[in-house]
Amino acid sequence: AQKVTQAQTEISVVEKEDVTLDCVYETRDTTYYLFWYKQPPSGELVFLIRRNSFDEQNEISGRYSWNFQKSTSSFNFTITASQVVDSAVYFCALSEGDVSGTASKLTFGTGTRLQVTL
Amino acid sequence: EPEVTQTPSHQVTQMGQEVILRCVPISNHLYFYWYRQILGQKVEFLVSFYNNEISEKSEIFDDQFSVERPDGSNFTLKIRSTKLEDSAMYFCASGDDGSSGANVLTFGAGSRLTVL
């Protein structure tokens, strides 16, 4: 069975600080996909990134970066120079899939609430 | 930017009543999903739908729940006889054909269901 653990329930930082959100996953599949979604106070789920299990390259998108390490089954998310607008709940999710990309359900972690203050 | 549209945004109902939550997925997407999030908890998978049939469902998705794609554009979730514990935010999502890997799901803004 697949499982996603986000041990940090809530993090508070002051604007401009860097913050890392941890995500550890469990799966028996060799092909799987990892995701991060953001849930702002308005409630919708906003896709941030998808990673497949064969691509361990770290990725940077503006102030966001992701560190995927298969050896530790982790897919951590760092926000550099945090801003108040980053305040949200962030969910890590896992999908087991085959190489054809057939849809498979997402298993979400419990989320990390990030509060960025001035 | 294509989006998934859900109605109603909030519905209050009495226990035992039937509720239908509606979703308009992205038009060229092939996979459709319902997830729910009880207040303050994680997002949980309910059901996936492909090629006009359920492809997978969770243990939460019991006989009280049903899904339908009646007209090729709408995707509905029906709860036949609501219980207090059905109070949650219900998210619809749709996904593409996954030709570039596991399909990225686009979620709607959610329908908040309150059962009294």
PDB file of N, CA, C and O in Angstrom, chain A residues 12 16 32-33 35 44 49 61 66 83 85 100:
ATOM      1  N   SER A  12       5.572  28.183  11.006  1.00  0.00           N
ATOM      2  CA  SER A  12       5.436  29.642  10.943  1.00  0.00           C
ATOM      3  C   SER A  12       6.793  30.245  10.668  1.00  0.00           C
ATOM      4  O   SER A  12       7.768  29.903  11.350  1.00  0.00           O
ATOM      5  N   LYS A  16      10.512  36.493   4.014  1.00  0.00           N
ATOM      6  CA  LYS A  16      11.876  36.473   3.483  1.00  0.00           C
ATOM      7  C   LYS A  16      12.695  35.296   4.017  1.00  0.00           C
ATOM      8  O   LYS A  16      13.809  35.068   3.516  1.00  0.00           O
ATOM      9  N   TYR A  32       6.354   5.360 -10.165  1.00  0.00           N
ATOM     10  CA  TYR A  32       5.389   6.147  -9.401  1.00  0.00           C
ATOM     11  C   TYR A  32       5.641   7.625  -9.683  1.00  0.00           C
ATOM     12  O   TYR A  32       6.626   8.001 -10.316  1.00  0.00           O
ATOM     13  N   TYR A  33       4.708   8.425  -9.229  1.00  0.00           N
ATOM     14  CA  TYR A  33       4.767   9.858  -9.482  1.00  0.00           C
ATOM     15  C   TYR A  33       4.494  10.598  -8.182  1.00  0.00           C
ATOM     16  O   TYR A  33       3.663  10.184  -7.375  1.00  0.00           O
ATOM     17  N   PHE A  35       3.764  14.453  -6.362  1.00  0.00           N
ATOM     18  CA  PHE A  35       3.154  15.745  -6.649  1.00  0.00           C
ATOM     19  C   PHE A  35       3.201  16.620  -5.395  1.00  0.00           C
ATOM     20  O   PHE A  35       3.226  16.123  -4.262  1.00  0.00           O
ATOM     21  N   GLU A  44      -9.213  25.970  -2.867  1.00  0.00           N
ATOM     22  CA  GLU A  44      -8.976  25.125  -4.041  1.00  0.00           C
ATOM     23  C   GLU A  44      -7.612  24.463  -3.944  1.00  0.00           C
ATOM     24  O   GLU A  44      -6.766  24.847  -3.158  1.00  0.00           O
ATOM     25  N   ILE A  49       3.768  20.767  -8.875  1.00  0.00           N
ATOM     26  CA  ILE A  49       4.794  20.011  -9.583  1.00  0.00           C
ATOM     27  C   ILE A  49       4.440  18.537  -9.628  1.00  0.00           C
ATOM     28  O   ILE A  49       3.751  18.021  -8.747  1.00  0.00           O
ATOM     29  N   SER A  61      11.793  26.372  -9.724  1.00  0.00           N
ATOM     30  CA  SER A  61      10.856  27.215 -10.459  1.00  0.00           C
ATOM     31  C   SER A  61      10.670  28.498  -9.667  1.00  0.00           C
ATOM     32  O   SER A  61       9.916  28.545  -8.697  1.00  0.00           O
ATOM     33  N   TRP A  66      12.485  21.760  -5.519  1.00  0.00           N
ATOM     34  CA  TRP A  66      12.112  20.449  -5.017  1.00  0.00           C
ATOM     35  C   TRP A  66      13.330  19.531  -5.034  1.00  0.00           C
ATOM     36  O   TRP A  66      14.104  19.515  -5.988  1.00  0.00           O
ATOM     37  N   GLN A  83       6.983  34.634   1.149  1.00  0.00           N
ATOM     38  CA  GLN A  83       6.139  35.816   1.120  1.00  0.00           C
ATOM     39  C   GLN A  83       4.803  35.484   1.790  1.00  0.00           C
ATOM     40  O   GLN A  83       4.407  34.321   1.873  1.00  0.00           O
ATOM     41  N   VAL A  85       1.943  35.725   0.678  1.00  0.00           N
ATOM     42  CA  VAL A  85       1.046  35.021  -0.253  1.00  0.00           C
ATOM     43  C   VAL A  85       1.338  33.519  -0.318  1.00  0.00           C
ATOM     44  O   VAL A  85       0.556  32.761  -0.886  1.00  0.00           O
ATOM     45  N   SER A 100       2.702   3.725 -19.256  1.00  0.00           N
ATOM     46  CA  SER A 100       1.769   4.345 -20.194  1.00  0.00           C
ATOM     47  C   SER A 100       1.100   5.561 -19.583  1.00  0.00           C
ATOM     48  O   SER A 100       0.414   6.305 -20.264  1.00  0.00           O
TER      49      SER A 100
END
